Short mmCIF file of N, CA and C in Angstrom, two decimals:
data_model
loop_
_atom_site.label_atom_id
_atom_site.label_comp_id
_atom_site.label_asym_id
_atom_site.label_seq_id
_atom_site.Cartn_x
_atom_site.Cartn_y
_atom_site.Cartn_z
N UNK A 1 31.88 36.69 17.06
CA UNK A 1 30.44 36.21 15.79
C UNK A 1 31.87 36.45 14.89
N UNK A 2 32.00 35.17 13.70
CA UNK A 2 32.85 34.55 12.23
C UNK A 2 33.05 35.40 11.38
N UNK A 3 33.90 36.57 10.27
CA UNK A 3 33.41 36.87 9.43
C UNK A 3 33.71 36.12 8.13
N UNK A 4 33.20 35.71 6.87
CA UNK A 4 33.53 34.98 5.89
C UNK A 4 34.86 34.47 5.80
N UNK A 5 36.16 35.50 5.92
CA UNK A 5 37.34 35.22 5.85
C UNK A 5 37.87 34.57 7.35
N UNK A 6 37.29 34.00 8.42
CA UNK A 6 38.00 33.88 9.55
C UNK A 6 36.77 32.74 9.40
N UNK A 7 36.04 32.54 9.03
CA UNK A 7 35.51 30.40 8.57
C UNK A 7 36.45 30.46 8.07
N UNK A 8 37.43 30.52 7.26
CA UNK A 8 38.32 29.65 6.64
C UNK A 8 39.44 28.74 7.07
N UNK A 9 39.57 29.32 8.91
CA UNK A 9 40.53 28.80 9.87
C UNK A 9 40.42 27.95 10.67
N UNK A 10 38.86 28.38 10.92
CA UNK A 10 38.08 27.21 11.71
C UNK A 10 37.37 26.26 11.28
N UNK A 11 37.45 26.24 9.50
CA UNK A 11 36.86 24.89 9.92
C UNK A 11 37.57 25.12 7.98
N UNK A 12 37.51 23.12 8.16
CA UNK A 12 38.89 22.86 6.77
C UNK A 12 37.76 23.59 5.57
N UNK A 13 38.47 24.16 4.70
CA UNK A 13 37.66 24.82 3.44
C UNK A 13 37.60 23.23 2.83
N UNK A 14 37.49 22.01 2.17
CA UNK A 14 36.74 21.86 2.07
C UNK A 14 35.61 21.03 2.35
N UNK A 15 35.19 20.98 3.13
CA UNK A 15 33.70 21.45 3.94
C UNK A 15 33.04 22.40 4.03
N UNK A 16 33.45 23.68 2.79
CA UNK A 16 33.30 24.51 2.31
C UNK A 16 32.63 25.10 1.44
N UNK A 17 31.48 24.89 0.70
CA UNK A 17 31.13 25.49 -0.65
C UNK A 17 32.01 26.58 -1.10
N UNK A 18 31.61 27.12 -1.86
CA UNK A 18 32.12 28.16 -2.87
C UNK A 18 31.59 29.66 -2.36
N UNK A 19 30.87 29.92 -2.34
CA UNK A 19 30.41 31.01 -1.35
C UNK A 19 31.03 31.56 -0.18
N UNK A 20 31.97 30.45 0.74
CA UNK A 20 32.37 30.72 1.19
C UNK A 20 34.04 29.75 1.63
N UNK A 21 33.87 30.56 0.35
CA UNK A 21 35.82 30.56 -0.42
C UNK A 21 35.79 28.68 0.50
N UNK A 22 35.62 27.89 0.10
CA UNK A 22 35.52 26.68 0.11
C UNK A 22 35.35 26.03 -1.25
N UNK A 23 35.87 24.77 -1.02
CA UNK A 23 35.73 23.68 -2.70
C UNK A 23 34.41 23.13 -2.19
N UNK A 24 33.88 22.83 -1.34
CA UNK A 24 33.03 21.42 -1.24
C UNK A 24 32.59 21.36 -2.57
N UNK A 25 31.56 20.69 -3.24
CA UNK A 25 31.08 20.94 -4.42
C UNK A 25 29.46 20.34 -3.68
N UNK A 26 27.74 21.76 -3.57
CA UNK A 26 27.33 21.70 -2.80
C UNK A 26 26.21 22.15 -4.46
N UNK A 27 25.44 21.24 -4.58
CA UNK A 27 24.45 22.27 -4.92
C UNK A 27 22.53 21.22 -4.23
N UNK A 28 21.92 22.84 -3.62
CA UNK A 28 20.91 22.60 -2.54
C UNK A 28 20.03 21.88 -3.40
N UNK A 29 19.25 22.15 -4.40
CA UNK A 29 18.62 21.62 -4.95
C UNK A 29 18.75 20.52 -5.83
N UNK A 30 19.95 19.85 -5.98
CA UNK A 30 19.62 18.32 -6.28
C UNK A 30 19.68 17.53 -4.85
N UNK A 31 20.30 17.88 -3.90
CA UNK A 31 20.14 17.25 -2.31
C UNK A 31 18.57 17.31 -2.20
N UNK A 32 17.95 18.40 -2.13
CA UNK A 32 16.03 17.45 -2.33
C UNK A 32 15.93 17.16 -2.88
N UNK A 33 16.38 17.00 -4.21
CA UNK A 33 15.75 15.81 -5.10
C UNK A 33 16.26 15.31 -4.90
N UNK A 34 17.48 14.56 -4.30
CA UNK A 34 17.88 13.46 -3.28
C UNK A 34 17.02 12.95 -2.44
N UNK A 35 16.84 13.78 -1.73
CA UNK A 35 16.04 13.78 -0.42
C UNK A 35 14.67 13.59 -0.31
N UNK A 36 13.85 14.12 -1.57
CA UNK A 36 12.64 14.05 -1.48
C UNK A 36 12.86 12.06 -2.56
N UNK A 37 13.79 12.17 -3.56
CA UNK A 37 13.29 10.50 -3.99
C UNK A 37 14.14 8.98 -2.82
N UNK A 38 15.00 10.12 -1.57
CA UNK A 38 14.73 8.89 -1.57
C UNK A 38 13.45 8.34 -0.14
N UNK A 39 12.56 10.27 -0.14
CA UNK A 39 11.54 9.44 0.98
C UNK A 39 10.37 8.32 -0.08
N UNK A 40 10.27 9.37 -1.45
CA UNK A 40 9.62 8.63 -1.97
C UNK A 40 10.07 6.68 -2.08
N UNK A 41 10.91 6.60 -2.48
CA UNK A 41 11.76 5.10 -2.83
C UNK A 41 10.80 4.49 -0.76
N UNK A 42 12.02 5.16 0.16
CA UNK A 42 10.66 4.57 1.04
C UNK A 42 9.35 4.25 1.19
N UNK A 43 8.69 5.39 1.07
CA UNK A 43 7.74 5.30 0.98
C UNK A 43 6.78 3.95 0.56
N UNK A 44 7.54 3.83 -0.48
CA UNK A 44 6.55 2.56 -1.80
C UNK A 44 7.38 1.74 -1.62
N UNK A 45 8.40 1.04 -1.28
CA UNK A 45 9.18 0.58 -0.82
C UNK A 45 7.89 -0.63 0.59
N UNK A 46 8.13 0.64 1.16
CA UNK A 46 8.17 0.27 2.64
C UNK A 46 6.14 -0.52 2.35
N UNK A 47 5.22 0.87 1.59
CA UNK A 47 4.13 0.11 1.32
C UNK A 47 3.87 -1.57 0.51
N UNK A 48 4.44 -1.53 -0.74
CA UNK A 48 4.45 -2.59 -1.09
C UNK A 48 4.68 -3.89 -0.56
N UNK A 49 5.88 -4.27 0.78
CA UNK A 49 6.14 -4.95 1.11
C UNK A 49 4.39 -5.00 2.63
N UNK A 50 4.47 -4.80 2.81
CA UNK A 50 2.87 -4.05 3.53
C UNK A 50 2.39 -5.44 2.57
N UNK A 51 1.83 -4.88 1.46
CA UNK A 51 1.03 -5.37 0.42
C UNK A 51 1.16 -6.72 0.15
N UNK A 52 2.53 -7.40 0.41
CA UNK A 52 3.35 -8.46 -0.06
C UNK A 52 2.99 -9.30 1.17
N UNK A 53 3.36 -8.76 2.48
CA UNK A 53 2.90 -9.73 3.40
C UNK A 53 1.51 -9.85 3.57
N UNK A 54 0.83 -8.63 3.61
CA UNK A 54 -1.02 -9.01 3.56
C UNK A 54 -0.95 -10.21 2.24
N UNK A 55 -0.44 -10.72 1.33
CA UNK A 55 -0.92 -11.26 0.26
C UNK A 55 -0.19 -13.22 1.23
N UNK A 56 0.61 -12.65 1.77
CA UNK A 56 1.14 -14.15 3.04
C UNK A 56 0.30 -14.34 3.65
N UNK A 57 0.13 -13.43 4.54
CA UNK A 57 -1.35 -14.05 5.01
C UNK A 57 -2.38 -14.47 4.16
N UNK A 58 -3.08 -13.99 3.53
CA UNK A 58 -3.72 -14.53 2.75
C UNK A 58 -3.31 -16.70 2.04
N UNK A 59 -2.23 -16.40 2.09
CA UNK A 59 -2.24 -17.34 1.80
C UNK A 59 -2.16 -18.78 2.06
N UNK A 60 -1.17 -17.98 3.30
CA UNK A 60 -1.07 -19.36 4.87
C UNK A 60 -2.66 -19.62 5.70
N UNK A 61 -3.33 -19.55 5.21
CA UNK A 61 -4.82 -19.73 4.97
C UNK A 61 -4.84 -21.18 5.12
N UNK A 62 -5.77 -21.60 6.13
CA UNK A 62 -6.29 -22.83 5.92
C UNK A 62 -7.08 -23.55 5.28
N UNK A 63 -8.36 -22.54 5.28
CA UNK A 63 -9.31 -23.41 4.49
C UNK A 63 -9.77 -24.23 3.44
N UNK A 64 -10.03 -24.79 3.82
CA UNK A 64 -9.89 -26.30 2.03
C UNK A 64 -12.30 -25.82 1.89
N UNK A 65 -12.01 -25.89 0.69
CA UNK A 65 -13.74 -25.80 0.27
C UNK A 65 -14.13 -27.24 0.28
N UNK A 66 -15.52 -27.26 0.91
CA UNK A 66 -16.23 -28.82 1.29
C UNK A 66 -16.85 -29.52 -0.53
N UNK A 67 -16.82 -28.78 -0.87
CA UNK A 67 -17.37 -28.80 -2.43
C UNK A 67 -16.39 -28.83 -3.21
N UNK A 68 -16.85 -29.28 -4.84
CA UNK A 68 -16.24 -29.06 -6.22
C UNK A 68 -16.24 -27.57 -6.54
N UNK A 69 -17.65 -27.47 -6.68
CA UNK A 69 -17.65 -25.53 -7.35
C UNK A 69 -17.21 -25.30 -5.94
N UNK A 70 -17.42 -25.67 -4.77
CA UNK A 70 -16.17 -24.34 -3.95
C UNK A 70 -14.59 -24.19 -4.15
N UNK A 71 -14.16 -25.89 -4.68
CA UNK A 71 -12.88 -25.74 -5.51
C UNK A 71 -11.87 -25.07 -6.30
N UNK A 72 -13.07 -25.20 -7.43
CA UNK A 72 -13.22 -24.58 -8.40
C UNK A 72 -12.50 -23.08 -8.46
N UNK A 73 -14.45 -22.34 -7.05
CA UNK A 73 -13.72 -20.63 -6.97
C UNK A 73 -12.43 -20.84 -6.16
N UNK A 74 -12.30 -21.30 -5.26
CA UNK A 74 -10.80 -20.75 -5.25
C UNK A 74 -9.45 -20.98 -5.87
N UNK A 75 -9.89 -21.71 -6.87
CA UNK A 75 -8.49 -22.03 -7.46
C UNK A 75 -9.06 -20.89 -8.26
N UNK A 76 -9.59 -20.47 -8.77
CA UNK A 76 -9.30 -19.12 -9.53
C UNK A 76 -9.36 -17.65 -8.88
N UNK A 77 -9.93 -17.93 -7.57
CA UNK A 77 -9.15 -16.86 -7.01
C UNK A 77 -7.42 -16.92 -7.04
N UNK A 78 -6.82 -17.93 -5.80
CA UNK A 78 -5.40 -18.54 -6.39
C UNK A 78 -4.84 -18.21 -7.41
N UNK A 79 -6.12 -17.62 -8.62
CA UNK A 79 -4.29 -17.58 -9.42
C UNK A 79 -4.98 -16.40 -9.99
N UNK A 80 -5.92 -15.21 -9.63
CA UNK A 80 -6.34 -14.21 -9.35
C UNK A 80 -4.53 -13.68 -8.45
N UNK A 81 -5.00 -14.44 -7.70
CA UNK A 81 -4.00 -13.69 -6.25
C UNK A 81 -2.55 -14.19 -6.71
N UNK A 82 -2.31 -15.10 -7.80
CA UNK A 82 -0.37 -15.43 -8.32
C UNK A 82 -0.29 -14.00 -9.37
N UNK A 83 -1.36 -13.41 -10.17
CA UNK A 83 -1.12 -12.42 -11.26
C UNK A 83 -1.07 -11.41 -10.83
N UNK A 84 -1.70 -10.96 -8.62
CA UNK A 84 -0.94 -9.83 -8.24
C UNK A 84 -0.15 -10.15 -7.40
N UNK A 85 1.24 -10.88 -8.01
CA UNK A 85 2.40 -11.03 -6.72
C UNK A 85 2.83 -11.46 -8.56
N UNK A 86 2.65 -11.37 -9.39
CA UNK A 86 3.35 -11.07 -10.31
C UNK A 86 3.77 -9.58 -11.31
N UNK A 87 2.59 -8.64 -10.69
CA UNK A 87 2.80 -7.41 -11.11
C UNK A 87 3.33 -6.69 -10.38
N UNK A 88 3.90 -7.37 -8.70
CA UNK A 88 4.19 -6.48 -7.76
C UNK A 88 5.25 -6.00 -8.66
N UNK A 89 5.53 -4.28 -8.48
CA UNK A 89 6.89 -4.05 -9.23
C UNK A 89 8.04 -3.52 -7.78
N UNK A 90 8.68 -5.36 -7.89
CA UNK A 90 9.77 -5.31 -6.69
C UNK A 90 10.77 -4.49 -8.29
N UNK A 91 10.52 -5.18 -9.42
CA UNK A 91 12.33 -4.61 -9.75
C UNK A 91 12.30 -3.23 -10.28
N UNK A 92 11.43 -2.59 -10.55
CA UNK A 92 10.82 -1.20 -10.51
C UNK A 92 11.65 -0.94 -9.34
N UNK A 93 11.66 -1.11 -8.01
CA UNK A 93 12.01 -0.58 -6.36
C UNK A 93 12.85 -0.72 -6.85
N UNK A 94 13.69 -2.35 -6.94
CA UNK A 94 15.02 -2.97 -6.63
C UNK A 94 15.84 -1.88 -7.80
N UNK A 95 15.60 -1.34 -8.94
CA UNK A 95 15.92 -0.09 -10.27
C UNK A 95 16.25 1.63 -9.32
N UNK A 96 15.19 2.04 -8.83
CA UNK A 96 15.03 3.16 -7.97
C UNK A 96 16.12 2.63 -6.81
N UNK A 97 15.85 1.82 -5.60
CA UNK A 97 16.97 1.58 -5.30
C UNK A 97 18.27 1.38 -5.82
N UNK A 98 18.51 0.74 -6.68
CA UNK A 98 20.39 0.82 -7.28
C UNK A 98 21.13 2.23 -7.07
N UNK A 99 20.31 3.07 -8.29
CA UNK A 99 19.90 4.88 -8.38
C UNK A 99 20.34 5.07 -7.60
N UNK A 100 19.21 4.87 -5.87
CA UNK A 100 19.91 5.54 -5.26
C UNK A 100 20.99 5.52 -4.54
N UNK A 101 21.79 4.35 -4.49
CA UNK A 101 22.63 3.83 -3.69
C UNK A 101 23.78 4.22 -4.03
N UNK A 102 23.72 4.22 -6.30
CA UNK A 102 24.74 5.13 -7.01
C UNK A 102 25.23 6.60 -6.88
N UNK A 103 23.61 7.71 -6.75
CA UNK A 103 24.19 8.38 -6.09
C UNK A 103 24.05 9.25 -4.64
N UNK A 104 24.13 8.01 -3.88
CA UNK A 104 24.54 8.38 -2.60
C UNK A 104 26.06 7.57 -2.14
N UNK A 105 26.77 6.88 -2.92
CA UNK A 105 28.10 6.13 -2.78
C UNK A 105 28.91 7.80 -3.82
N UNK A 106 28.70 7.43 -4.91
CA UNK A 106 29.64 8.58 -5.09
C UNK A 106 30.40 9.25 -4.06
N UNK A 107 30.49 9.78 -3.43
CA UNK A 107 31.09 10.61 -2.34
C UNK A 107 31.71 9.51 -1.85
N UNK A 108 31.60 8.71 -1.57
CA UNK A 108 32.89 6.97 -1.49
C UNK A 108 33.56 6.76 -2.64
N UNK A 109 33.77 7.40 -3.48
CA UNK A 109 34.89 7.12 -4.32
C UNK A 109 34.15 6.49 -5.85
N UNK A 110 32.53 6.53 -5.93
CA UNK A 110 32.08 6.19 -7.03
C UNK A 110 31.82 7.25 -7.67
N UNK A 111 31.91 7.46 -8.87
CA UNK A 111 31.03 8.63 -9.65
C UNK A 111 30.57 8.13 -11.03
N UNK A 112 29.75 8.95 -11.82
CA UNK A 112 29.31 9.20 -12.61
C UNK A 112 28.56 10.10 -12.73
N UNK A 113 27.51 9.45 -13.86
CA UNK A 113 26.14 11.04 -13.96
C UNK A 113 25.09 11.47 -13.71
N UNK A 114 25.16 9.98 -12.42
CA UNK A 114 23.81 9.61 -11.58
C UNK A 114 24.95 10.64 -9.99
N UNK A 115 26.08 10.76 -10.22
CA UNK A 115 26.65 11.18 -8.75
C UNK A 115 26.19 12.95 -8.32
N UNK A 116 25.56 13.09 -6.98
CA UNK A 116 25.40 14.11 -6.48
C UNK A 116 25.99 14.35 -5.62
N UNK A 117 26.46 15.55 -5.64
CA UNK A 117 27.33 16.23 -4.54
C UNK A 117 26.88 16.44 -3.27
N UNK A 118 27.01 15.89 -1.98
CA UNK A 118 26.83 16.22 -0.59
C UNK A 118 25.82 14.67 -0.53
N UNK A 119 26.58 14.29 -0.66
CA UNK A 119 24.83 12.91 -0.92
C UNK A 119 25.73 12.37 0.32
N UNK A 120 27.44 12.47 0.39
CA UNK A 120 27.56 12.12 1.44
C UNK A 120 26.97 11.98 2.93
N UNK A 121 25.90 13.10 3.31
CA UNK A 121 24.06 13.46 4.35
C UNK A 121 23.78 11.65 4.19
N UNK A 122 23.21 11.21 2.87
CA UNK A 122 22.91 9.73 3.02
C UNK A 122 23.57 8.68 3.42
N UNK A 123 24.66 9.08 3.66
CA UNK A 123 25.76 7.52 3.84
C UNK A 123 24.60 6.47 4.77
N UNK A 124 24.36 7.80 5.30
CA UNK A 124 24.07 6.06 6.68
C UNK A 124 21.86 5.46 5.86
N UNK A 125 22.17 5.85 5.33
CA UNK A 125 20.96 4.79 4.44
C UNK A 125 21.09 4.20 3.65
N UNK A 126 22.53 3.65 3.59
CA UNK A 126 22.77 2.66 2.17
C UNK A 126 22.59 1.56 2.90
N UNK A 127 22.76 0.82 4.60
CA UNK A 127 22.10 -0.55 5.07
C UNK A 127 20.85 -0.18 4.28
N UNK A 128 19.81 0.65 5.19
CA UNK A 128 18.64 0.76 5.30
C UNK A 128 17.53 0.37 3.69
N UNK A 129 18.81 1.07 2.98
CA UNK A 129 18.24 0.80 1.59
C UNK A 129 18.32 -0.70 0.84
N UNK A 130 19.55 -0.66 1.33
CA UNK A 130 19.96 -2.45 1.20
C UNK A 130 19.36 -3.30 1.58
N UNK A 131 18.98 -3.32 3.11
CA UNK A 131 18.05 -4.09 3.78
C UNK A 131 16.61 -4.88 3.37
N UNK A 132 16.35 -3.16 2.55
CA UNK A 132 14.81 -2.77 2.00
C UNK A 132 15.21 -3.78 0.74
N UNK A 133 15.56 -3.90 0.29
CA UNK A 133 15.63 -4.54 -1.81
C UNK A 133 16.03 -6.08 -0.84
N UNK A 134 16.50 -6.38 -0.38
CA UNK A 134 17.04 -7.72 0.31
C UNK A 134 15.45 -8.02 0.88
N UNK A 135 14.75 -7.72 1.63
CA UNK A 135 12.98 -8.20 2.27
C UNK A 135 12.15 -8.28 1.11
N UNK A 136 12.35 -6.99 -0.04
CA UNK A 136 11.72 -7.19 -0.79
C UNK A 136 11.96 -8.82 -1.48
N UNK A 137 12.78 -9.07 -1.96
CA UNK A 137 12.75 -9.81 -3.03
C UNK A 137 12.70 -10.98 -2.16
N UNK A 138 13.15 -10.82 -0.61
CA UNK A 138 13.17 -12.57 0.32
C UNK A 138 11.63 -12.33 0.15
N UNK A 139 10.90 -11.50 0.20
CA UNK A 139 9.35 -12.06 0.63
C UNK A 139 8.94 -12.25 -0.85
N UNK A 140 9.10 -11.34 -1.84
CA UNK A 140 8.55 -11.83 -2.68
C UNK A 140 8.80 -13.18 -2.54
N UNK A 141 10.17 -13.87 -2.96
CA UNK A 141 10.26 -14.99 -3.03
C UNK A 141 9.47 -16.58 -2.72
N UNK A 142 9.71 -15.66 -1.26
CA UNK A 142 8.37 -17.21 0.19
C UNK A 142 7.15 -16.70 -0.56
N UNK A 143 6.78 -15.61 -0.87
CA UNK A 143 5.08 -15.98 -1.18
C UNK A 143 5.69 -16.74 -2.84
N UNK A 144 5.80 -16.51 -3.86
CA UNK A 144 5.85 -17.79 -4.98
C UNK A 144 6.08 -19.02 -3.86
N UNK A 145 7.19 -19.64 -3.15
CA UNK A 145 6.74 -20.51 -2.62
C UNK A 145 5.47 -21.20 -2.17
N UNK A 146 5.23 -20.43 -1.27
CA UNK A 146 3.64 -19.95 -1.15
C UNK A 146 2.52 -20.48 -1.32
N UNK A 147 2.53 -19.72 -2.68
CA UNK A 147 2.12 -20.09 -3.41
C UNK A 147 1.68 -21.31 -4.10
N UNK A 148 3.01 -21.69 -4.69
CA UNK A 148 3.17 -22.93 -5.22
C UNK A 148 2.67 -24.03 -4.16
N UNK A 149 2.81 -23.84 -3.19
CA UNK A 149 2.16 -25.17 -2.16
C UNK A 149 1.09 -25.26 -1.95
N UNK A 150 0.24 -23.81 -2.01
CA UNK A 150 -1.02 -23.20 -1.78
C UNK A 150 -2.26 -24.27 -2.71
N UNK A 151 -0.97 -23.63 -4.06
CA UNK A 151 -2.10 -24.31 -5.46
C UNK A 151 -1.99 -25.77 -5.64
N UNK A 152 -0.76 -26.77 -5.38
CA UNK A 152 -0.76 -27.89 -4.82
C UNK A 152 -1.80 -28.44 -4.27
N UNK A 153 -1.90 -28.00 -2.85
CA UNK A 153 -3.31 -28.62 -1.63
C UNK A 153 -3.98 -28.25 -2.94
N UNK A 154 -4.57 -27.01 -3.14
CA UNK A 154 -5.97 -26.64 -3.79
C UNK A 154 -5.99 -27.79 -5.01
N UNK A 155 -5.18 -28.16 -5.97
CA UNK A 155 -5.56 -29.56 -6.75
C UNK A 155 -6.27 -30.57 -5.87
N UNK A 156 -4.82 -31.32 -5.08
CA UNK A 156 -5.13 -32.51 -4.14
C UNK A 156 -6.33 -32.11 -3.92
N UNK A 157 -7.24 -30.97 -3.10
CA UNK A 157 -8.99 -30.80 -2.71
C UNK A 157 -9.36 -30.55 -3.64
N UNK A 158 -9.36 -30.10 -4.62
CA UNK A 158 -10.13 -30.40 -6.12
C UNK A 158 -10.25 -31.82 -6.19
N UNK A 159 -9.02 -33.09 -6.12
CA UNK A 159 -9.38 -34.20 -6.99
C UNK A 159 -10.65 -34.97 -5.98
N UNK A 160 -9.47 -34.60 -4.70
CA UNK A 160 -10.45 -34.82 -3.16
C UNK A 160 -12.11 -35.01 -3.56
N UNK A 161 -12.16 -33.90 -4.14
CA UNK A 161 -13.57 -33.71 -4.07
C UNK A 161 -14.83 -33.98 -4.98
N UNK A 162 -13.52 -34.27 -6.54
CA UNK A 162 -14.34 -34.28 -7.05
C UNK A 162 -14.61 -36.42 -7.35
N UNK A 163 -13.49 -36.63 -6.47
CA UNK A 163 -13.92 -38.82 -6.09
C UNK A 163 -15.10 -38.46 -5.09
N UNK A 164 -15.07 -38.30 -3.78
CA UNK A 164 -16.29 -37.96 -3.62
C UNK A 164 -17.46 -37.69 -3.81
N UNK A 165 -17.79 -36.30 -4.90
CA UNK A 165 -19.12 -36.23 -5.84
C UNK A 165 -18.77 -37.67 -6.66
N UNK A 166 -18.23 -37.64 -7.08
CA UNK A 166 -18.12 -39.29 -7.81
C UNK A 166 -19.04 -40.95 -6.78
N UNK A 167 -18.25 -40.44 -5.71
CA UNK A 167 -18.65 -41.70 -4.89
C UNK A 167 -19.77 -41.56 -3.98
N UNK A 168 -20.62 -40.42 -4.05
CA UNK A 168 -22.39 -40.38 -4.08
C UNK A 168 -23.13 -40.97 -4.75
N UNK A 169 -23.00 -40.30 -5.72
CA UNK A 169 -23.00 -40.76 -7.74
C UNK A 169 -23.59 -42.37 -7.62
N UNK A 170 -21.82 -42.82 -7.28
CA UNK A 170 -22.40 -44.45 -7.14
C UNK A 170 -23.25 -44.86 -6.33
N UNK A 171 -22.53 -44.45 -5.05
CA UNK A 171 -23.62 -44.99 -4.01
C UNK A 171 -24.85 -44.15 -4.21
N UNK A 172 -25.65 -42.92 -4.88
CA UNK A 172 -26.87 -42.99 -4.72
C UNK A 172 -27.54 -44.14 -6.50
N UNK A 173 -27.07 -44.60 -7.32
CA UNK A 173 -26.65 -45.29 -8.01
C UNK A 173 -27.21 -47.25 -7.15
N UNK A 174 -26.28 -46.98 -6.30
CA UNK A 174 -26.54 -48.43 -5.70
C UNK A 174 -27.38 -48.31 -4.84
N UNK A 175 -27.79 -47.77 -4.53
CA UNK A 175 -29.33 -47.16 -2.72
C UNK A 175 -30.35 -47.71 -4.37
N UNK A 176 -30.30 -47.30 -5.76
CA UNK A 176 -31.26 -47.14 -6.74
C UNK A 176 -31.68 -48.73 -7.15
N UNK A 177 -30.42 -49.76 -7.31
CA UNK A 177 -30.28 -50.59 -7.42
C UNK A 177 -31.42 -52.17 -6.92
N UNK A 178 -32.91 -51.90 -7.80
CA UNK A 178 -32.88 -53.47 -6.92
C UNK A 178 -32.89 -54.66 -8.73
N UNK A 179 -32.57 -55.12 -8.45
CA UNK A 179 -32.78 -56.25 -9.30
C UNK A 179 -32.29 -57.83 -9.15
N UNK A 180 -32.23 -58.92 -9.66
CA UNK A 180 -32.38 -60.13 -9.91
C UNK A 180 -30.89 -60.12 -9.02
N UNK A 181 -31.35 -61.69 -7.83
CA UNK A 181 -29.64 -61.25 -6.97
C UNK A 181 -29.74 -60.81 -5.85
N UNK A 182 -29.97 -58.67 -5.96
CA UNK A 182 -30.53 -58.00 -4.49
C UNK A 182 -30.88 -58.52 -3.48
N UNK A 183 -31.95 -59.65 -3.66
CA UNK A 183 -32.50 -60.17 -2.66
C UNK A 183 -30.78 -60.89 -1.79
N UNK A 184 -30.78 -61.47 -2.69
CA UNK A 184 -29.54 -62.69 -2.48
C UNK A 184 -28.08 -61.82 -0.78
N UNK A 185 -28.12 -61.09 -1.96
CA UNK A 185 -27.73 -59.46 -1.56
C UNK A 185 -27.24 -59.13 -0.60
N UNK A 186 -28.57 -58.85 -0.20
CA UNK A 186 -28.96 -58.42 1.22
C UNK A 186 -29.41 -59.95 2.32
N UNK A 187 -29.88 -60.77 2.02
CA UNK A 187 -29.69 -61.74 3.31
C UNK A 187 -28.45 -62.13 2.97
N UNK A 188 -27.78 -62.25 2.25
CA UNK A 188 -25.76 -62.05 2.83
C UNK A 188 -25.29 -61.33 3.68
N UNK A 189 -25.43 -60.20 2.86
CA UNK A 189 -25.39 -58.86 4.20
C UNK A 189 -25.00 -59.11 6.06
N UNK A 190 -27.30 -59.52 5.79
CA UNK A 190 -27.69 -59.28 6.62
C UNK A 190 -27.01 -60.67 7.67
N UNK A 191 -26.27 -61.79 7.25
CA UNK A 191 -25.89 -62.22 7.91
C UNK A 191 -24.46 -62.23 8.81
#
């Protein structure tokens, strides 16, 4: 068994906290706070990413309405979907991720009021946080692009359904048309 006095002979004092006669600046409560913040961030980011991917699946649907009312309804639903995309707290999560990165990086020579001693334990999470933030931004950007493409197609479908509706009305009027010259028209058609 090694005594506290002998511990500094076996372990570099810069790796020991003050209570073990070392110089490592460490606060366990701050470490736990950072750990909990990281867990909350990862949970929130993964959940949001899942929601954004679900919205992408909705936008990838190929169904189009067969009538004018269906077109209007689908355009309204599509507009509501845009509101969901805009409400996605990507920027809020980005700010939290950047704050956490700053806390973790303070042991790499970064310093500031947000630095938490002992955050070197979390260095392996830096690429994961960065990757998750990039994925959130790129997924949201792709979602915006998909939304605009789908909106264009829905608007075109709506215009087509209006044209079809008008064509049916004209066809109905033409079927009801009876007057001078209709007999000649019909006999001309029969030849």
